PDB file of C-alpha atoms and ligand atoms in Angstrom:
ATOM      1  CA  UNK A   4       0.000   0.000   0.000  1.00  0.00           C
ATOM      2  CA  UNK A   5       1.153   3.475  -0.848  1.00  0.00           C
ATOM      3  CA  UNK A   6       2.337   5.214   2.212  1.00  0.00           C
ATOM      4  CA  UNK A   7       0.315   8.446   3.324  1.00  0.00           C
ATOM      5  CA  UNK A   8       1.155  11.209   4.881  1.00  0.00           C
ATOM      6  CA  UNK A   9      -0.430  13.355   7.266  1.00  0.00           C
ATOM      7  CA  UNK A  10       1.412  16.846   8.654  1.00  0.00           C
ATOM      8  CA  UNK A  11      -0.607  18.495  11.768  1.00  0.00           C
ATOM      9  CA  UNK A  12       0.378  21.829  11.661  1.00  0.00           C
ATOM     10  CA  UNK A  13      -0.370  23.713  15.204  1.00  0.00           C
ATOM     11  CA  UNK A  14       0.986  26.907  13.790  1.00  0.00           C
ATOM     12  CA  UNK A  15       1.064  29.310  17.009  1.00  0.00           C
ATOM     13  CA  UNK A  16      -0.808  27.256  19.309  1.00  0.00           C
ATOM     14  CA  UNK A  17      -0.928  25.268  22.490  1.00  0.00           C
ATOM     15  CA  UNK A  18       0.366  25.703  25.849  1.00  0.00           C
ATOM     16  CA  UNK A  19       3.058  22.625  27.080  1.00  0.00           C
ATOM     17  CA  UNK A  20      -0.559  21.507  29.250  1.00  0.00           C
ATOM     18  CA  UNK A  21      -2.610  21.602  26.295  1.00  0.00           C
ATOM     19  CA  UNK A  22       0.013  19.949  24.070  1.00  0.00           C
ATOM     20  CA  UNK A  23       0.802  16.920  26.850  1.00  0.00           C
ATOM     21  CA  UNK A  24      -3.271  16.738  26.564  1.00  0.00           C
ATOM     22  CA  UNK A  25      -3.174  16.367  23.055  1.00  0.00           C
ATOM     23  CA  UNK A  26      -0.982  13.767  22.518  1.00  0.00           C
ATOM     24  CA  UNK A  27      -2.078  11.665  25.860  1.00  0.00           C
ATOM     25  CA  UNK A  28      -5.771  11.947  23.953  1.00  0.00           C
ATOM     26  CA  UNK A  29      -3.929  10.623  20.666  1.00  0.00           C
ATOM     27  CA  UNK A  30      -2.415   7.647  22.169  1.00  0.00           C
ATOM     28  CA  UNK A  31      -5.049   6.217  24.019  1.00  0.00           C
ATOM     29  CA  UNK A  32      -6.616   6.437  20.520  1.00  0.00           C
ATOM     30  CA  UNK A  33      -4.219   5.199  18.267  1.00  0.00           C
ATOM     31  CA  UNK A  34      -5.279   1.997  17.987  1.00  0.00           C
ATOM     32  CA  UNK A  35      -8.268   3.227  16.205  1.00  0.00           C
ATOM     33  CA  UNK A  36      -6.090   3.708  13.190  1.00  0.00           C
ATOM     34  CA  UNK A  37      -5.917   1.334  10.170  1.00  0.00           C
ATOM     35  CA  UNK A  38      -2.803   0.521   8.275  1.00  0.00           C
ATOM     36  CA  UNK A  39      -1.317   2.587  10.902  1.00  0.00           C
ATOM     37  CA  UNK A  40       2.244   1.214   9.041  1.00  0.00           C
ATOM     38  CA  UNK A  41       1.238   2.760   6.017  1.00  0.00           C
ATOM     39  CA  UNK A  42       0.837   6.090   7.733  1.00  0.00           C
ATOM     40  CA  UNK A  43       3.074   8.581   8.807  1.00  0.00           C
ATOM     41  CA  UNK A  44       2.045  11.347  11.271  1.00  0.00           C
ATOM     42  CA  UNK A  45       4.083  14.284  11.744  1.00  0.00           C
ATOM     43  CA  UNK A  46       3.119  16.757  14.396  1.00  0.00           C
ATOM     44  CA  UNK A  47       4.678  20.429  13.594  1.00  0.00           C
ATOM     45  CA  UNK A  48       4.084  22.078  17.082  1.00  0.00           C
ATOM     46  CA  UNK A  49       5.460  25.537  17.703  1.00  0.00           C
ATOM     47  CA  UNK A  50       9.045  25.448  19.113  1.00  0.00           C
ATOM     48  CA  UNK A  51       8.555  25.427  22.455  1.00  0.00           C
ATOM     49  CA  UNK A  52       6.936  22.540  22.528  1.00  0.00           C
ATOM     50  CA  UNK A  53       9.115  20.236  20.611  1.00  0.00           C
ATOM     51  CA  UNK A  54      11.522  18.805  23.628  1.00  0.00           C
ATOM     52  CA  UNK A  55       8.570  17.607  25.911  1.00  0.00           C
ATOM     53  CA  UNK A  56       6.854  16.065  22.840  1.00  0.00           C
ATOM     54  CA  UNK A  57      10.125  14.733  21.592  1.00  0.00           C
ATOM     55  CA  UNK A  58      10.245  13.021  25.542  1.00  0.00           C
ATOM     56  CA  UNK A  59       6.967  11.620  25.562  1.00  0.00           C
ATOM     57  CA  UNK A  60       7.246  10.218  22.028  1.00  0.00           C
ATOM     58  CA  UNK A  61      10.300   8.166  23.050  1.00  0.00           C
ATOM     59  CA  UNK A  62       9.260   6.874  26.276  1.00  0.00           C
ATOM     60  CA  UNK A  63       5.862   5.941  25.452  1.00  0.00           C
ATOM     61  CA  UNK A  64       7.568   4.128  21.731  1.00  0.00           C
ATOM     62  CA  UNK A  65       5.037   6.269  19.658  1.00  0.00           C
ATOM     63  CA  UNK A  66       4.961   6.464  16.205  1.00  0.00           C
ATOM     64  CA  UNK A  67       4.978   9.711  15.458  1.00  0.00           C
ATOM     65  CA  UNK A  68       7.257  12.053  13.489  1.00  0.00           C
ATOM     66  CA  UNK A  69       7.670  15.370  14.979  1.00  0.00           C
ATOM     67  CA  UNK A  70       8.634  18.923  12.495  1.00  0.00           C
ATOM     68  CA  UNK A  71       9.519  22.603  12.498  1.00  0.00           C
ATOM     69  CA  UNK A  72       7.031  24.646  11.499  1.00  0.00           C
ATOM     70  CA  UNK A  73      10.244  26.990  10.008  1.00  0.00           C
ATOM     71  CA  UNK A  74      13.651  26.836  10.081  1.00  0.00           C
ATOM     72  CA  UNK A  75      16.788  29.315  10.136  1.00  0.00           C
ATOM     73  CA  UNK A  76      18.095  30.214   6.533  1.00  0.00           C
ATOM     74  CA  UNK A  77      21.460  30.378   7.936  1.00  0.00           C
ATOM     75  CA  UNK A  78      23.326  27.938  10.054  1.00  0.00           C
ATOM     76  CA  UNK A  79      25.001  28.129  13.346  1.00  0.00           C
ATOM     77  CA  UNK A  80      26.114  31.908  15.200  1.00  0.00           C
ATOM     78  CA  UNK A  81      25.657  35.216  15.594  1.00  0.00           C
ATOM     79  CA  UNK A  82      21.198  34.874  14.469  1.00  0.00           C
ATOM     80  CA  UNK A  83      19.243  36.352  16.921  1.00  0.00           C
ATOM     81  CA  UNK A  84      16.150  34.781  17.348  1.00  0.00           C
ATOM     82  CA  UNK A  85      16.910  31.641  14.519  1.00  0.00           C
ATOM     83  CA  UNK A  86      16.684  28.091  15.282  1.00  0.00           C
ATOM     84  CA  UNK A  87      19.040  26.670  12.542  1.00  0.00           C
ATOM     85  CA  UNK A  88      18.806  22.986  11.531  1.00  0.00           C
ATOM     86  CA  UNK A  89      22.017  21.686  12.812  1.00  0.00           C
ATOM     87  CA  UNK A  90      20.618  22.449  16.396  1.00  0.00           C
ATOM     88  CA  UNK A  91      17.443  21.102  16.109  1.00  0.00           C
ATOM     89  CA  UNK A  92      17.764  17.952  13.677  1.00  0.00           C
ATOM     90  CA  UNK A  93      18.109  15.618  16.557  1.00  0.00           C
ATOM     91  CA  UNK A  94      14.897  16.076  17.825  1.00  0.00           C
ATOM     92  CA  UNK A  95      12.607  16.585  14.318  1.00  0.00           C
ATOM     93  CA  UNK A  96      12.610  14.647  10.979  1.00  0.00           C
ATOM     94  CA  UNK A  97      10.855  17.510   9.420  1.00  0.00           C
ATOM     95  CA  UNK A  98      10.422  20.916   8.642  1.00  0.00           C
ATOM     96  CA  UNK A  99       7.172  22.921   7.130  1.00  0.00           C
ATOM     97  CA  UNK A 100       9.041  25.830   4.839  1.00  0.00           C
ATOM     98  CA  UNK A 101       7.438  28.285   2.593  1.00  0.00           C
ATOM     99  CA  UNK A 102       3.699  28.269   4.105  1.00  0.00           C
ATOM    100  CA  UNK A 103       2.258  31.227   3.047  1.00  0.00           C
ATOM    101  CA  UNK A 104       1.588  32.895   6.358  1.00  0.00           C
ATOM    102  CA  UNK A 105       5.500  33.129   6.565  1.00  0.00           C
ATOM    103  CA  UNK A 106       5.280  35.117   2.850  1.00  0.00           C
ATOM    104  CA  UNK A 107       2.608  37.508   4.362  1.00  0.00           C
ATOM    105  CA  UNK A 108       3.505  37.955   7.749  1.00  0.00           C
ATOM    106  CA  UNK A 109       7.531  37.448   7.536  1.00  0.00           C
ATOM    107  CA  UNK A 110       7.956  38.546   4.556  1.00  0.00           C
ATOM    108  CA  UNK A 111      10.115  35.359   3.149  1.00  0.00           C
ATOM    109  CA  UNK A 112      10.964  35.171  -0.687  1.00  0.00           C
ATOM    110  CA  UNK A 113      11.650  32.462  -2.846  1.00  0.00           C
ATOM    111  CA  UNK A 114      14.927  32.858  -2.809  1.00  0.00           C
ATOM    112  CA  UNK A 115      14.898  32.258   1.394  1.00  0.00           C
ATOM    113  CA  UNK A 116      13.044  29.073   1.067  1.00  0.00           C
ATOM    114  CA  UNK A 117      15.443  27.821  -1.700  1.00  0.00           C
ATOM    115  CA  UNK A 118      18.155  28.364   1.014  1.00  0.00           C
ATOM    116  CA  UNK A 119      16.267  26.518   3.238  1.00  0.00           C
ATOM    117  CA  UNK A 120      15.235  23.863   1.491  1.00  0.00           C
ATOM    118  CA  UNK A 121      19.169  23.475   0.998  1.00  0.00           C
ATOM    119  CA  UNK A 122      19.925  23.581   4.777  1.00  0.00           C
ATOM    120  CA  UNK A 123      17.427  21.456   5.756  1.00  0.00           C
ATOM    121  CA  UNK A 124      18.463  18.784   3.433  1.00  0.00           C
ATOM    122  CA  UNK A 125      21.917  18.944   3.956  1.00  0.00           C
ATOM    123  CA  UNK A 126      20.997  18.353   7.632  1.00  0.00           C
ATOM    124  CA  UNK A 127      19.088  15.268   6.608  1.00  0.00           C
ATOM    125  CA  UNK A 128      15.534  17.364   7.731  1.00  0.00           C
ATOM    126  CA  UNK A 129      12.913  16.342   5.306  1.00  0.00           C
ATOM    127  CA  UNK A 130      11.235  19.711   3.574  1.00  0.00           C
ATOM    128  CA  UNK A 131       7.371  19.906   3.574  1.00  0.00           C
ATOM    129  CA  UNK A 132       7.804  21.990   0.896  1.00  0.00           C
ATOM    130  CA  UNK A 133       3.977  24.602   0.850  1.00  0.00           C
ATOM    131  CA  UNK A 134       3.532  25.460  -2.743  1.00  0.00           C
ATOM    132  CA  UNK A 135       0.650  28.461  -2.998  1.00  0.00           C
ATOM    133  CA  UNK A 136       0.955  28.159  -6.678  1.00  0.00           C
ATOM    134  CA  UNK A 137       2.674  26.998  -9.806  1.00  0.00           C
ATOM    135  CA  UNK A 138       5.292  29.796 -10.145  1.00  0.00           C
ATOM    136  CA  UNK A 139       6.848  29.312  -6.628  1.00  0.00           C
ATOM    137  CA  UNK A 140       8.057  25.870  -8.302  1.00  0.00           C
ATOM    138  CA  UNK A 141       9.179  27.783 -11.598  1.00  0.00           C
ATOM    139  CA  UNK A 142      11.388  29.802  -9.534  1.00  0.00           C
ATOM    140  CA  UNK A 143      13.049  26.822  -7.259  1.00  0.00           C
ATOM    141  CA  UNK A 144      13.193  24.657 -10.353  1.00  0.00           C
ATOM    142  CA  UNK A 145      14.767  27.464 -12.674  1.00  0.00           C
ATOM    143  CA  UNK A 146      16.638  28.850 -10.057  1.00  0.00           C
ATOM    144  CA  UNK A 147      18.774  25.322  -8.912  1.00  0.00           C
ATOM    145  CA  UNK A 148      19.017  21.864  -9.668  1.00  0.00           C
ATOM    146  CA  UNK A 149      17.978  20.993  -5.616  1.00  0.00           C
ATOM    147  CA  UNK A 150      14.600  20.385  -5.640  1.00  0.00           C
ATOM    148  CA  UNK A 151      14.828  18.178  -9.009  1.00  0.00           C
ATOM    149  CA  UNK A 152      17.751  16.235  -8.229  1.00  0.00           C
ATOM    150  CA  UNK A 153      16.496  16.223  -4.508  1.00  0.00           C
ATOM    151  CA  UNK A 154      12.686  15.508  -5.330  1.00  0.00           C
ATOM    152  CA  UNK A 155      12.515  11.881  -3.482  1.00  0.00           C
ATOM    153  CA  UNK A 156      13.670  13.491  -0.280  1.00  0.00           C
ATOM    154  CA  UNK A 157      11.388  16.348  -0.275  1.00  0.00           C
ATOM    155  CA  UNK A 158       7.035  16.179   0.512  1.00  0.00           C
ATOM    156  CA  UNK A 159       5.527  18.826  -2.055  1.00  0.00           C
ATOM    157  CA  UNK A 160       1.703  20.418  -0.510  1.00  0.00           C
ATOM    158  CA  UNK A 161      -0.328  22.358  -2.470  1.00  0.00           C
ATOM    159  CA  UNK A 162      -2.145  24.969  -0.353  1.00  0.00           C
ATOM    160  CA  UNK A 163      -3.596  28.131  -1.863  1.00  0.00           C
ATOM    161  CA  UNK A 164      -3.456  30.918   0.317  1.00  0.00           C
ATOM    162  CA  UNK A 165      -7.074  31.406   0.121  1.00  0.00           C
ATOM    163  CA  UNK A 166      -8.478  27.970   1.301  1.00  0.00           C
ATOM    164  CA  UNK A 167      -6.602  28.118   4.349  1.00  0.00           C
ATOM    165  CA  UNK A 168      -9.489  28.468   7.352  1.00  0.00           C
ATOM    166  CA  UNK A 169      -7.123  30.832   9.062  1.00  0.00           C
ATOM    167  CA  UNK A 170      -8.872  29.354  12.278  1.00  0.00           C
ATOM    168  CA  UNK A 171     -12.225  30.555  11.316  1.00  0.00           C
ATOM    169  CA  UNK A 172     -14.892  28.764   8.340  1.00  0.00           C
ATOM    170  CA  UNK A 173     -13.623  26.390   6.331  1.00  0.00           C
ATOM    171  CA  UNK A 174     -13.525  27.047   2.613  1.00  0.00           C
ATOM    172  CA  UNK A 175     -11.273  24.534   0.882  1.00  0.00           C
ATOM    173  CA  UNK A 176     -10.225  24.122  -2.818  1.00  0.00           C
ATOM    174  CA  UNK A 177     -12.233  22.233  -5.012  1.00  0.00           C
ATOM    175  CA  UNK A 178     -10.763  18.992  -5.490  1.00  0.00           C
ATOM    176  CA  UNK A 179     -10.522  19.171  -9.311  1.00  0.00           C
ATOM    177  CA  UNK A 180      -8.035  22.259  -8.629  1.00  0.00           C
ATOM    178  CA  UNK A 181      -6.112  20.282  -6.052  1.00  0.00           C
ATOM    179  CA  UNK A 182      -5.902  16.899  -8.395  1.00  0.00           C
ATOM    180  CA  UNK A 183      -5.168  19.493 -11.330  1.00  0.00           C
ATOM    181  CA  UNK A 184      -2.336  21.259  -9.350  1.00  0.00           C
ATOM    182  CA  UNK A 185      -0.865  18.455  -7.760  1.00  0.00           C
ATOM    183  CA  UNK A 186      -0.678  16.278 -10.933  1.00  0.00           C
ATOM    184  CA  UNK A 187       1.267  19.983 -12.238  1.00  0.00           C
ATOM    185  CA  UNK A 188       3.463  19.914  -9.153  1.00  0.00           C
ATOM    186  CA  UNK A 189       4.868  15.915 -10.627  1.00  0.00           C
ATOM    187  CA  UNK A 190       4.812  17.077 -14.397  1.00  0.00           C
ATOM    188  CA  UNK A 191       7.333  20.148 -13.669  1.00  0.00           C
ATOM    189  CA  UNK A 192       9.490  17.764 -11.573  1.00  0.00           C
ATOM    190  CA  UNK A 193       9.385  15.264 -14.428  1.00  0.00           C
ATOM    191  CA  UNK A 194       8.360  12.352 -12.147  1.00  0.00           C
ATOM    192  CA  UNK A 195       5.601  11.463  -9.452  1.00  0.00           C
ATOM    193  CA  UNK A 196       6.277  13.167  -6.339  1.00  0.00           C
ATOM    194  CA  UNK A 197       4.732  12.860  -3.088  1.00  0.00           C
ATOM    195  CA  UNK A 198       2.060  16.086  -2.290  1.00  0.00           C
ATOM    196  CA  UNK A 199      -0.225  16.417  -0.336  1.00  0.00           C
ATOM    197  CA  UNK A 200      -3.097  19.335   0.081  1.00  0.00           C
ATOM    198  CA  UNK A 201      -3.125  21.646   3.006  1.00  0.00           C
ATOM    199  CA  UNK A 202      -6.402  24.172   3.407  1.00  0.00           C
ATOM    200  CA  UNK A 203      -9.419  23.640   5.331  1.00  0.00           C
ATOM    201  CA  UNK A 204      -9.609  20.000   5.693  1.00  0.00           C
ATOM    202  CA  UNK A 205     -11.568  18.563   8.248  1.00  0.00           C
ATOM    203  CA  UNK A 206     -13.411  15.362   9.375  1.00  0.00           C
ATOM    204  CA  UNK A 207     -16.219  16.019   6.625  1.00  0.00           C
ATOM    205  CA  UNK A 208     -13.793  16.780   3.492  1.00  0.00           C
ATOM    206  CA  UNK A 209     -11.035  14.762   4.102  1.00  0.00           C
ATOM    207  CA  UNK A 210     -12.117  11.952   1.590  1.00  0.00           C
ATOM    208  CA  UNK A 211     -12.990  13.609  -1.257  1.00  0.00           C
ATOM    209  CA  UNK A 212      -8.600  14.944  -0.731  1.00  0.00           C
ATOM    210  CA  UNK A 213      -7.050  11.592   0.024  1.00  0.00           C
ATOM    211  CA  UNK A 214      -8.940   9.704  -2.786  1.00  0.00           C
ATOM    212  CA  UNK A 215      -7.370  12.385  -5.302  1.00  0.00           C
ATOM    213  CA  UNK A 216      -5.261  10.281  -7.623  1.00  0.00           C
ATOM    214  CA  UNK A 217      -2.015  12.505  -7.282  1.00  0.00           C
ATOM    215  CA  UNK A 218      -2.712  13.365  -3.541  1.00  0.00           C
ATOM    216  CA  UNK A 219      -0.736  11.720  -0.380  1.00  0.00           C
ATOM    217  CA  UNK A 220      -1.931  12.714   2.026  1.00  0.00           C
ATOM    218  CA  UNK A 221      -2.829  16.386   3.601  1.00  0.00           C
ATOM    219  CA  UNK A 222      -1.592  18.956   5.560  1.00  0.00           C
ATOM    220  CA  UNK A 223      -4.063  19.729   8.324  1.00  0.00           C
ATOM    221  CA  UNK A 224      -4.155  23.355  10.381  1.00  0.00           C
ATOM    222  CA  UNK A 225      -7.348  24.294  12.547  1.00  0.00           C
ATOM    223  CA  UNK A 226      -8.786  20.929  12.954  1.00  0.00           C
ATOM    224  CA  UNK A 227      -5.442  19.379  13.982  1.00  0.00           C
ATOM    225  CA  UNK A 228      -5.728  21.255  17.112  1.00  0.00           C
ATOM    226  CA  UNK A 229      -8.447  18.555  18.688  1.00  0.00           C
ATOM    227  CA  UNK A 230      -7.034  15.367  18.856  1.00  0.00           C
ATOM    228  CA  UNK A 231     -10.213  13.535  18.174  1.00  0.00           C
ATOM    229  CA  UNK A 232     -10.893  15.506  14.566  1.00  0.00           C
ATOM    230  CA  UNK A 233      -7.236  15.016  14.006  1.00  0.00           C
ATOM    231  CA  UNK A 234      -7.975  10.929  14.514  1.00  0.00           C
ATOM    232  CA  UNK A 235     -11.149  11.249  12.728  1.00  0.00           C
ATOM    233  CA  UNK A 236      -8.804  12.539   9.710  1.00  0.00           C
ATOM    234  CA  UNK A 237      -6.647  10.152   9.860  1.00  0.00           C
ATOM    235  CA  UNK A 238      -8.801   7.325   9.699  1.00  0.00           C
ATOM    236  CA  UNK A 239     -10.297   8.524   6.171  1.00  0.00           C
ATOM    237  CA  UNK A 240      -6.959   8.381   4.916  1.00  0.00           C
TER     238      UNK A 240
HETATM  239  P1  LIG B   1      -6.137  25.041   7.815  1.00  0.00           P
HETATM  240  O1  LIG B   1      -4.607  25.394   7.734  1.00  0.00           O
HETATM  241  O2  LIG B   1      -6.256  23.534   7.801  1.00  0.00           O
HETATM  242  O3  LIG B   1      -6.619  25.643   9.089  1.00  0.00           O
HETATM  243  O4  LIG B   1      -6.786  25.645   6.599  1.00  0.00           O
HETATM  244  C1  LIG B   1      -3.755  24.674   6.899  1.00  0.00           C
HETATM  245  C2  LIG B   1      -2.409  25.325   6.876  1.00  0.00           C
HETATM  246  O5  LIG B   1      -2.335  26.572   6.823  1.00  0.00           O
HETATM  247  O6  LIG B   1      -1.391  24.644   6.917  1.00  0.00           O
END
């Protein structure tokens, strides 16, 4: 079976009580999953959080993948404020780079996330690479050979700025855009790569995404934040 992926992304949420909640509500759950070997579940907390989830992961043996929902452009030294990937890859296997909120609100380029997408796989971090449309990949594709040569290593999502529930309704892409763009996303790479689709899923949608011929899998913002609508996701994958 094709394996699926499924990226909770917390963005700036959760206190450590709330978080220890969370995942104490997932694991007394998990069993509810099936083909839980085909599925990978990567939590992208904020930063603070990563260390205590990284310690109850190991000593409960979970299955889960933790990420970044960022990472530094640069490496080690004098960065205020940066968390570059050499200090943080033992505790994450992932990173979230170029979500759109980081454009609007941060003001990243292209040309940052290229750099990052460099860093983190140089440090082994697998990207989870948000695409808000075609011409982000024009750039990184025209720009260096990485994310072709790299494209294995690398999960692609498609998420249009505007489907993304920014915590309030949920108004997702139709999924004829989302087969259409992610079957785009594998034609410019020049082979099938794994995407997935990020904005406004939920419990009730989450089908009519994951049965998308060219879709993986989904990247999952507001209703990753209850543990139980996260499951109920993850079992319609
Ligand atoms: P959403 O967020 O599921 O709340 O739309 C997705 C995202 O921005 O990653």
């Amino acid at each position: 079976m094709k394996k699926k992926f499924i990226v909770a992304n917390w963005k700036a949420n959760k206190t450590e009580e709330e978080a220890v909640a969370w995942i104490e509500s997932f694991y007394n759950s998990e069993d509810q999953i099936e083909d839980r070997d085909s599925k990978e579940i990567i939590i992208c907390p904020p930063f603070s959080l990563l260390l205590q989830l990284r310690k109850y992961i190991d000593a409960n043996g979970l299955s889960l993948s933790l990420g970044t929902q960022d990472i530094s452009k640069f490496g080690a030294g004098a960065y205020t404020g940066e968390i570059p990937a050499e200090i943080i890859k033992k505790i994450i296997s992932h990173s979230i780079i170029g979500h759109s909120e980081r454009r609007k609100y941060f003001s990243e380029e292209n040309q940052d996330i290229l750099a990052k997408i460099k860093i983190l796989l140089d440090n082994e971090i697998t990207p989870i690479l948000c695409l808000s449309d075609m011409n982000q990949l024009d750039f990184y594709i025209s720009h260096d050979k990485t994310v072709v040569d790299r494209s294995s290593d690398i999960i692609f999502v498609y998420e249009p700025p505007s489907a993304i529930s920014g915590g309030g309704s949920f108004h997702a892409e139709s999924p004829q855009s989302v087969e259409e763009n992610a079957s785009e996303i594998s034609r410019k790479i020049g082979k099938k790569v794994t995407t997935l689709y990020g904005g406004s899923v939920n419990p009730d949608n989450a089908s009519t995404f994951f049965e998308l011929a060219n879709i993986d899998g989904g990247l999952i913002g507001q209703a990753s934040l209850d543990a139980s609508s996260f499951l109920e996701i993850i079992k319609k994958c």
